[in-house]
PDB file of N, CA and C in Angstrom:
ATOM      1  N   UNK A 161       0.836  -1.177   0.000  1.00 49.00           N
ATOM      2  CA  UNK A 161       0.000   0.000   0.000  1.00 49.00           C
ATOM      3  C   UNK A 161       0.879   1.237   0.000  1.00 49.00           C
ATOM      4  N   UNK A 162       0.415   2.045  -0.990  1.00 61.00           N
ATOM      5  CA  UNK A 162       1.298   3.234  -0.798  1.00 61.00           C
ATOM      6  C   UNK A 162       1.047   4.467   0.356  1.00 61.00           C
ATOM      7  N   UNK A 163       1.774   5.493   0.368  1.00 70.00           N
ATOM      8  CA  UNK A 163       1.291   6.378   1.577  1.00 70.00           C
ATOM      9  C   UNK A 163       1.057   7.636   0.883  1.00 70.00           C
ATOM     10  N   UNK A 164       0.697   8.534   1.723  1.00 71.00           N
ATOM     11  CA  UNK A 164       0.825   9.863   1.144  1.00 71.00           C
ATOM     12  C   UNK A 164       1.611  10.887   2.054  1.00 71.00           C
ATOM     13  N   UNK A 165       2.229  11.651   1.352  1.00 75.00           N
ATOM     14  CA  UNK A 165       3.206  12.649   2.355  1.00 75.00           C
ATOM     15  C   UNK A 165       2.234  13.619   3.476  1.00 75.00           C
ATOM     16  N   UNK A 166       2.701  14.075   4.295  1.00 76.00           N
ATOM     17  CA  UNK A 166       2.160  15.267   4.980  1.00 76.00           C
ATOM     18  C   UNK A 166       1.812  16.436   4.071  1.00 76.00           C
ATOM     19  N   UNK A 167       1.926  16.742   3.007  1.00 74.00           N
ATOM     20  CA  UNK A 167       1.718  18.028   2.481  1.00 74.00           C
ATOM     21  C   UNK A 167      -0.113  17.540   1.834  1.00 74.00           C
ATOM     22  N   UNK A 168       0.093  16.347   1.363  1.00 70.00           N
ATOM     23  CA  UNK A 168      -1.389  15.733   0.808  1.00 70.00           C
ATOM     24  C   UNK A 168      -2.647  15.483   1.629  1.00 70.00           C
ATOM     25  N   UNK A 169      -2.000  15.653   2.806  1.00 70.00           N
ATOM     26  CA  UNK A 169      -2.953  14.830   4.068  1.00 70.00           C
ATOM     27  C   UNK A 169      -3.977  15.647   4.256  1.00 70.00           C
ATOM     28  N   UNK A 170      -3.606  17.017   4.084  1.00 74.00           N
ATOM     29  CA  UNK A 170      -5.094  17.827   4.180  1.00 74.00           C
ATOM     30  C   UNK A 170      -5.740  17.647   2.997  1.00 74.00           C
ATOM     31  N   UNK A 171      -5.291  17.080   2.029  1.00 73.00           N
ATOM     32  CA  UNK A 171      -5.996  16.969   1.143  1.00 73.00           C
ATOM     33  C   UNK A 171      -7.182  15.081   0.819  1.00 73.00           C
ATOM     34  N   UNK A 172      -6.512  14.784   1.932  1.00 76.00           N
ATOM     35  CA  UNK A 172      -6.964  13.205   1.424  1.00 76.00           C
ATOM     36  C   UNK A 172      -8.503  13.443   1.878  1.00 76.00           C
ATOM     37  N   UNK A 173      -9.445  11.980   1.533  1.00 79.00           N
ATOM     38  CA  UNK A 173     -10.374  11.452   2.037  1.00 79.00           C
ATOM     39  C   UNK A 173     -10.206  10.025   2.724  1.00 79.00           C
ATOM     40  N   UNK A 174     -10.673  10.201   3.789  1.00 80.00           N
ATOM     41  CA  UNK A 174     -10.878   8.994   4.858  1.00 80.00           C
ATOM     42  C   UNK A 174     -12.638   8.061   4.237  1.00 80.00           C
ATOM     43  N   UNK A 175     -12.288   7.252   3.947  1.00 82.00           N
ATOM     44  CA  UNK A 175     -13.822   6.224   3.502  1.00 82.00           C
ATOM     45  C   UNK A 175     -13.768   5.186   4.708  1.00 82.00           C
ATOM     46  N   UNK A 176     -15.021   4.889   5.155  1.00 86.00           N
ATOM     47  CA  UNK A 176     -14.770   3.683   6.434  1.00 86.00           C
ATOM     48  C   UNK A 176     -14.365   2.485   5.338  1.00 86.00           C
ATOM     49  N   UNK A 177     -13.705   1.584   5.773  1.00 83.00           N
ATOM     50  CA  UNK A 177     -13.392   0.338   4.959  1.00 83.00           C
ATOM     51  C   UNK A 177     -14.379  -0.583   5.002  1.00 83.00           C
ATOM     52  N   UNK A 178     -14.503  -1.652   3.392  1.00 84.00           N
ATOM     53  CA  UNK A 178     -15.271  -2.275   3.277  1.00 84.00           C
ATOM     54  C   UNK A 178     -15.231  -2.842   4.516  1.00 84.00           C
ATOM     55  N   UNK A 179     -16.737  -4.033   4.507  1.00 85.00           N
ATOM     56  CA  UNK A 179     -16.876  -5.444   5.394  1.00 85.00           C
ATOM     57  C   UNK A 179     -15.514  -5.866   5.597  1.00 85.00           C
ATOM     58  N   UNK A 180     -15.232  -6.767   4.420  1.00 88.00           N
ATOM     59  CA  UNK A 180     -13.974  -7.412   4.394  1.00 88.00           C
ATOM     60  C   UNK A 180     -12.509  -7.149   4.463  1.00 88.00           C
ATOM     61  N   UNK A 181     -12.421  -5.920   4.516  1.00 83.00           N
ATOM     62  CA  UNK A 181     -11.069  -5.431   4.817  1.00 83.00           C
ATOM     63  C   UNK A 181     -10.374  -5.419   6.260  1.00 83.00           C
ATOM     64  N   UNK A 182      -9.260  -5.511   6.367  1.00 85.00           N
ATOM     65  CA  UNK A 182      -8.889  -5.913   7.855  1.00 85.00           C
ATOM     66  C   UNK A 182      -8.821  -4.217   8.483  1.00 85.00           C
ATOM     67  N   UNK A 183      -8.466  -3.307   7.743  1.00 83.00           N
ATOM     68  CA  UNK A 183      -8.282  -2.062   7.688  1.00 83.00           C
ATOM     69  C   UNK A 183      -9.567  -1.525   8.318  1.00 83.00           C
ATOM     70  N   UNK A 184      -9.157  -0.184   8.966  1.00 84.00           N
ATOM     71  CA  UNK A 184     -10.863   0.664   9.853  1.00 84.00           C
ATOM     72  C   UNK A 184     -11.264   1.177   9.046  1.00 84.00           C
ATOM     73  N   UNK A 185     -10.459   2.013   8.029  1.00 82.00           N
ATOM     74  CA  UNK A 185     -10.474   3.475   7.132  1.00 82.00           C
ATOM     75  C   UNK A 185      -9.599   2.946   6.139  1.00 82.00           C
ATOM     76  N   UNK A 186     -10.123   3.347   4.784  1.00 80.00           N
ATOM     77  CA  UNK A 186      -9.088   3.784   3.202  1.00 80.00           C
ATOM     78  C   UNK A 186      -9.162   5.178   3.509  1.00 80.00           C
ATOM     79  N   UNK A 187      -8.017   5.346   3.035  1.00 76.00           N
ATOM     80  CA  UNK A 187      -7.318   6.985   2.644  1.00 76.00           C
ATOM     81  C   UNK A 187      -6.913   6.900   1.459  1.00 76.00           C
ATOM     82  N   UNK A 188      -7.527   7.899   1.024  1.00 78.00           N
ATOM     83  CA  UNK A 188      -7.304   8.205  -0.590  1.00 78.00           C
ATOM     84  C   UNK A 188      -6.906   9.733  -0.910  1.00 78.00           C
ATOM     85  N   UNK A 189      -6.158   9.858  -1.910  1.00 77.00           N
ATOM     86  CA  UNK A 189      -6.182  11.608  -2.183  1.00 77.00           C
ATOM     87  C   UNK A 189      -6.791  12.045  -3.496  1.00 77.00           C
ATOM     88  N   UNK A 190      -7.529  12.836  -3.324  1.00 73.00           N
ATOM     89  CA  UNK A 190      -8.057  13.666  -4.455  1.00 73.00           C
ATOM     90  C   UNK A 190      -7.653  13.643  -5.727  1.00 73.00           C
ATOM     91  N   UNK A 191      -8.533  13.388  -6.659  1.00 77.00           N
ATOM     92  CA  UNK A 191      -7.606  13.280  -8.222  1.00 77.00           C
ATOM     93  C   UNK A 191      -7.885  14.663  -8.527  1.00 77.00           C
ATOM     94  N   UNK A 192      -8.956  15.478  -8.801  1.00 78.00           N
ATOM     95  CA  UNK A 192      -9.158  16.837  -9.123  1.00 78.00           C
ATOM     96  C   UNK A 192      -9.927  17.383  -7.864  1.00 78.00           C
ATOM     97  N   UNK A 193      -9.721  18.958  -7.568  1.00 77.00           N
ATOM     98  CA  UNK A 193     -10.260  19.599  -6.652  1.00 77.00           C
ATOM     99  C   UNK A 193     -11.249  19.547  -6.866  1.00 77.00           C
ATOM    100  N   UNK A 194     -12.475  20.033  -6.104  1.00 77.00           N
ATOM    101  CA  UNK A 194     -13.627  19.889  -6.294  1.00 77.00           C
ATOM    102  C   UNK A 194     -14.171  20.417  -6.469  1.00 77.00           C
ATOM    103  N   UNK A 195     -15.066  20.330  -7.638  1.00 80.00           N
ATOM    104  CA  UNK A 195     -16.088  21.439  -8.327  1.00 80.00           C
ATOM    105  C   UNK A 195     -15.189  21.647  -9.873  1.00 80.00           C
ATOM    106  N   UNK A 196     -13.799  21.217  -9.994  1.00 83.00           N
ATOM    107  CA  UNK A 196     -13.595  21.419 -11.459  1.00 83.00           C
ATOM    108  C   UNK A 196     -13.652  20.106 -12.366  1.00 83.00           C
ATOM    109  N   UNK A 197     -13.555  20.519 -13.560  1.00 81.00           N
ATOM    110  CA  UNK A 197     -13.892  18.714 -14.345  1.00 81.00           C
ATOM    111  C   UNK A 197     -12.580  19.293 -15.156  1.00 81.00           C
ATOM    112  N   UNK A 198     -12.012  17.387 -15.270  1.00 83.00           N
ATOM    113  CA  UNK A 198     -10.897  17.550 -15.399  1.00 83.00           C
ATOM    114  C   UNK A 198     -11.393  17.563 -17.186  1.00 83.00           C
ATOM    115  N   UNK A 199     -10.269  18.383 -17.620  1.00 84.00           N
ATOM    116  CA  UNK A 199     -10.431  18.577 -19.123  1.00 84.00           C
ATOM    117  C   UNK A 199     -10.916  17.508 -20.434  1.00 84.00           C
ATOM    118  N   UNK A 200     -10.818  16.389 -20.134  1.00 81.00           N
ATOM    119  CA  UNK A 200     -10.850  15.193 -21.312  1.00 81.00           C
ATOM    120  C   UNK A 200     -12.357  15.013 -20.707  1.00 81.00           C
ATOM    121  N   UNK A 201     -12.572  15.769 -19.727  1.00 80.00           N
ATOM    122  CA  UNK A 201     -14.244  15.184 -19.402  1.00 80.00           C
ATOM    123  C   UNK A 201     -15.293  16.196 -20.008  1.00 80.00           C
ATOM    124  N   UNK A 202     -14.851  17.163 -20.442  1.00 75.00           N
ATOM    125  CA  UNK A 202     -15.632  18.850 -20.145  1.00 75.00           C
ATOM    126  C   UNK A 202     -16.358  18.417 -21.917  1.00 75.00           C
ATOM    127  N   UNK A 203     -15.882  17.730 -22.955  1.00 70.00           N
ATOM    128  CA  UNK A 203     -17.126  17.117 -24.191  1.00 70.00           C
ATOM    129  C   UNK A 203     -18.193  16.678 -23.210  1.00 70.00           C
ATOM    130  N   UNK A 204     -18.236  16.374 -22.381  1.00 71.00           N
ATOM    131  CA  UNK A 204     -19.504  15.218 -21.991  1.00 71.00           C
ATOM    132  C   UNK A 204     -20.477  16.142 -20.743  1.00 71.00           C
ATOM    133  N   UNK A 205     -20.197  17.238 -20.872  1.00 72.00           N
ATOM    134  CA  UNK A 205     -20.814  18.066 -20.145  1.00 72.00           C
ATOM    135  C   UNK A 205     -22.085  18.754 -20.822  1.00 72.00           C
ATOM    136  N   UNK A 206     -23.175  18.407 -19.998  1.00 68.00           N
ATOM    137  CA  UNK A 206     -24.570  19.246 -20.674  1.00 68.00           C
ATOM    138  C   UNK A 206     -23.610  20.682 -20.808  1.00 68.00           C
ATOM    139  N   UNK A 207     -23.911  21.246 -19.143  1.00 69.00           N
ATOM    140  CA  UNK A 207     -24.244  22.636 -19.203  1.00 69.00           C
ATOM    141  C   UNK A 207     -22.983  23.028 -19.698  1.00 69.00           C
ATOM    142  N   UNK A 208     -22.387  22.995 -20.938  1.00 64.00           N
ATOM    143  CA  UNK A 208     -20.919  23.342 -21.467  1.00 64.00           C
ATOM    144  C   UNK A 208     -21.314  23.397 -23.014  1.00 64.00           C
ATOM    145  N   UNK A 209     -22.359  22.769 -23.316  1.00 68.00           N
ATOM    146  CA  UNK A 209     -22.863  22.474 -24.677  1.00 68.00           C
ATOM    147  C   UNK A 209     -22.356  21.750 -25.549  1.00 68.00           C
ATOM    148  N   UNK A 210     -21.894  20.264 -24.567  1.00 74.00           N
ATOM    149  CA  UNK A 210     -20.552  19.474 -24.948  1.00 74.00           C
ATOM    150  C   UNK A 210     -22.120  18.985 -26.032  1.00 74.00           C
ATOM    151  N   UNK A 211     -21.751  17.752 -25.956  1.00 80.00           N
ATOM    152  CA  UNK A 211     -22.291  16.690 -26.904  1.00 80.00           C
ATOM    153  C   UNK A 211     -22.899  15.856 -26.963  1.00 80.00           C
ATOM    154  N   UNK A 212     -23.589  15.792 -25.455  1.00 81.00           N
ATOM    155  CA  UNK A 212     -24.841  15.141 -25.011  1.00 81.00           C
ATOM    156  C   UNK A 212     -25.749  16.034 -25.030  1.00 81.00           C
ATOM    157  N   UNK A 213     -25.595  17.211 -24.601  1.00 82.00           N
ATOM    158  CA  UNK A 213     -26.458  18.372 -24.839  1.00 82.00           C
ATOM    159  C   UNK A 213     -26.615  18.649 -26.271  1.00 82.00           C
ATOM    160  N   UNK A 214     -25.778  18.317 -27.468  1.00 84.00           N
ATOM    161  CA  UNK A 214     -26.403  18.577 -28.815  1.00 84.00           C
ATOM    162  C   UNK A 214     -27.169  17.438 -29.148  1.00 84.00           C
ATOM    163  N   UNK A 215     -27.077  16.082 -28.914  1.00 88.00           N
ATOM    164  CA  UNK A 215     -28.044  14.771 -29.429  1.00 88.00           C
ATOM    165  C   UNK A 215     -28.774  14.581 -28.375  1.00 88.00           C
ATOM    166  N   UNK A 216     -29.097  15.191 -26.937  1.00 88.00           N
ATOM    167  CA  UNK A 216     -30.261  15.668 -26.323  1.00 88.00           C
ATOM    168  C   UNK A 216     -31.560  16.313 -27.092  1.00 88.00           C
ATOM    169  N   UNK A 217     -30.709  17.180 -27.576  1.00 87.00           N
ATOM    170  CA  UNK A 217     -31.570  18.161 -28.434  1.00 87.00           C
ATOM    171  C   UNK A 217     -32.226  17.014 -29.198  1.00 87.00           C
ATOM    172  N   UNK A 218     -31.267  16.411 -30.004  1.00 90.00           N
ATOM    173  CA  UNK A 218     -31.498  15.945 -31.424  1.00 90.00           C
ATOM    174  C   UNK A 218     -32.685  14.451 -31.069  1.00 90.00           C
ATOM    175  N   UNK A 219     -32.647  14.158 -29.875  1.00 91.00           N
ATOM    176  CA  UNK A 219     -33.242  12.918 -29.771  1.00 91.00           C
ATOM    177  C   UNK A 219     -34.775  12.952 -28.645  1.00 91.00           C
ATOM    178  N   UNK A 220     -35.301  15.097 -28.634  1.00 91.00           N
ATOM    179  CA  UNK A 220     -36.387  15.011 -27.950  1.00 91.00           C
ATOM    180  C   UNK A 220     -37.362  14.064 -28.426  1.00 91.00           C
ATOM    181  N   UNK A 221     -37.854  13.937 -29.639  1.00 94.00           N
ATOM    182  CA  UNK A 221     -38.891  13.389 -30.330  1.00 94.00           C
ATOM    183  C   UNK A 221     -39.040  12.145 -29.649  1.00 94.00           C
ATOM    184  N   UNK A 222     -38.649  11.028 -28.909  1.00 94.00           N
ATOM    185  CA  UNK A 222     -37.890   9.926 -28.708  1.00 94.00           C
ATOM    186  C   UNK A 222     -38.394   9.228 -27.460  1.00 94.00           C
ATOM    187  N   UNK A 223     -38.882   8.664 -26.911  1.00 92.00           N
ATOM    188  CA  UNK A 223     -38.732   8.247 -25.227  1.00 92.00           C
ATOM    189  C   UNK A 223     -38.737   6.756 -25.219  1.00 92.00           C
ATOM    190  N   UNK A 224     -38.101   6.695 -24.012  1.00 93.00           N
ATOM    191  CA  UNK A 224     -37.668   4.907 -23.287  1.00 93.00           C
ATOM    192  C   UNK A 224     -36.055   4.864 -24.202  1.00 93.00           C
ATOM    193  N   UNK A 225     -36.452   3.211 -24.211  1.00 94.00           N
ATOM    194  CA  UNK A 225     -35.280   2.780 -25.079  1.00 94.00           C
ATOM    195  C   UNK A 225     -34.840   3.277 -26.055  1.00 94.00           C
ATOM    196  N   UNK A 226     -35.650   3.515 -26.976  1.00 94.00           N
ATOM    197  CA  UNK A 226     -35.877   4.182 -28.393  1.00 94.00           C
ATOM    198  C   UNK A 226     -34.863   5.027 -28.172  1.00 94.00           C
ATOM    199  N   UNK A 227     -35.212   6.300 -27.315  1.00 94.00           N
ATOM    200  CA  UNK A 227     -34.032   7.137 -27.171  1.00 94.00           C
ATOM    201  C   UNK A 227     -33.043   6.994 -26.943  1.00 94.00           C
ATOM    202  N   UNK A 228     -32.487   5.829 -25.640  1.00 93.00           N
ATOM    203  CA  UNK A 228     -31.532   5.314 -25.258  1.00 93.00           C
ATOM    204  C   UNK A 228     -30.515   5.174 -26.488  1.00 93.00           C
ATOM    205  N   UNK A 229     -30.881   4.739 -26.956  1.00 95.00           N
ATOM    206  CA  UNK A 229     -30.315   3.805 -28.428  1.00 95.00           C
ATOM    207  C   UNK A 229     -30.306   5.325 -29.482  1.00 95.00           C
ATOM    208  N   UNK A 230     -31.001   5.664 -29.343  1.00 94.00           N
ATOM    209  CA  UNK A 230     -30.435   6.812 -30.339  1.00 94.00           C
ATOM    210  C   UNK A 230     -30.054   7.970 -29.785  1.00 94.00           C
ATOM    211  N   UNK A 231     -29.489   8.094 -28.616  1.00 91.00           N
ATOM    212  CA  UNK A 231     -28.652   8.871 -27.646  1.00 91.00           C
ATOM    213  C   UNK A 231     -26.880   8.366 -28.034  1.00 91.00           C
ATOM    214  N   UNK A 232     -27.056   7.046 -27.758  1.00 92.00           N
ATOM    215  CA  UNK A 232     -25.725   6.235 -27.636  1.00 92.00           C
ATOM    216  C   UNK A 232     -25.353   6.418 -29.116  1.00 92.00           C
ATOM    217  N   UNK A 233     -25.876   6.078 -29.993  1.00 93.00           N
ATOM    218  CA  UNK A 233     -25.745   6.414 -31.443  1.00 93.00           C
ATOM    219  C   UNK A 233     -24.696   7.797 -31.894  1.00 93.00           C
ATOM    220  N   UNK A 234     -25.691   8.639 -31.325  1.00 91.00           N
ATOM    221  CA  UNK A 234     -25.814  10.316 -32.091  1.00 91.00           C
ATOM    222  C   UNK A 234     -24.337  10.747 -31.094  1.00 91.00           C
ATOM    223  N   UNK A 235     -23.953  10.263 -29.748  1.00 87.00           N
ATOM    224  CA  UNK A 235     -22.697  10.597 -28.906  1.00 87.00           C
ATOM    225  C   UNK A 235     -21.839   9.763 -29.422  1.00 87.00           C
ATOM    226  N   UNK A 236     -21.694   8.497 -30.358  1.00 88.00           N
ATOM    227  CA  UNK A 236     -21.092   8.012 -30.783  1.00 88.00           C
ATOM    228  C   UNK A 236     -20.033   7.951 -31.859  1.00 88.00           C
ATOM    229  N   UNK A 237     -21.416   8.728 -32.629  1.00 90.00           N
ATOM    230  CA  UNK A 237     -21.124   8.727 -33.871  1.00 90.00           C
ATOM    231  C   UNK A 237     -20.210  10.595 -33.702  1.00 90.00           C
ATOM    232  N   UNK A 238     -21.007  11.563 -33.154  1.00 85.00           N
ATOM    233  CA  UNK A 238     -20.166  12.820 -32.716  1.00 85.00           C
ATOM    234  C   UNK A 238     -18.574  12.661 -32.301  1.00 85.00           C
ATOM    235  N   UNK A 239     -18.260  11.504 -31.662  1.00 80.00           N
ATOM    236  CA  UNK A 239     -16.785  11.639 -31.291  1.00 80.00           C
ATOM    237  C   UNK A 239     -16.089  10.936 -31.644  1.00 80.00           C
ATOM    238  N   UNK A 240     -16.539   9.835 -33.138  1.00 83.00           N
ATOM    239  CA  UNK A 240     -15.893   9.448 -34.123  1.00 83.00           C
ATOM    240  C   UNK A 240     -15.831  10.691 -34.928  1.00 83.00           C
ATOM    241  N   UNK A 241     -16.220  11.324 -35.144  1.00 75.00           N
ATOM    242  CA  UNK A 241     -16.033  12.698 -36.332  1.00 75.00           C
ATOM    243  C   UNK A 241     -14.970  13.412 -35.537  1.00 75.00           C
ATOM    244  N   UNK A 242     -14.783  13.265 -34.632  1.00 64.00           N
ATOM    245  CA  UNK A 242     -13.515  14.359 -33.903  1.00 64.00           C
ATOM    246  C   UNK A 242     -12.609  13.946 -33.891  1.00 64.00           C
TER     247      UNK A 242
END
């Protein structure tokens, strides 16, 4: 198991440990601060007008599965063209 230095520690999170772990607590440290999205994520953001928010648009007509399937499609097919 690795550790983390004192400079990270204010930064970690304490999780109680599973059932099965012999451990009380996991400590983990933060991958991004909180409240920002890390950049390779910010396409997949509605309120950004990534690209679920354009085949949102494109797939009101649509409900249940139907849409499902032509959600997965229309985001699919958008970030093969990129």
């Amino acid at each position: 198991m690795a550790g983390i230095t004192l400079a990270q520690a204010g930064e970690a999170i304490v999780y109680p440990a599973v059932p099965w772990s012999k451990r009380l607590f996991s400590l983990k440290t933060r991958s991004f601060p909180k409240g920002s999205v890390p950049r390779h994520l910010v396409q997949f953001l509605f309120k950004k007008g990534g690209v679920p928010a354009t085949c949102a648009r494109e797939t009101m007509d649509k409900a249940g599965a139907t849409r499902i399937h032509a959600m997965n499609a229309c985001v699919s097919a958008a970030l093969r063209r990129k």
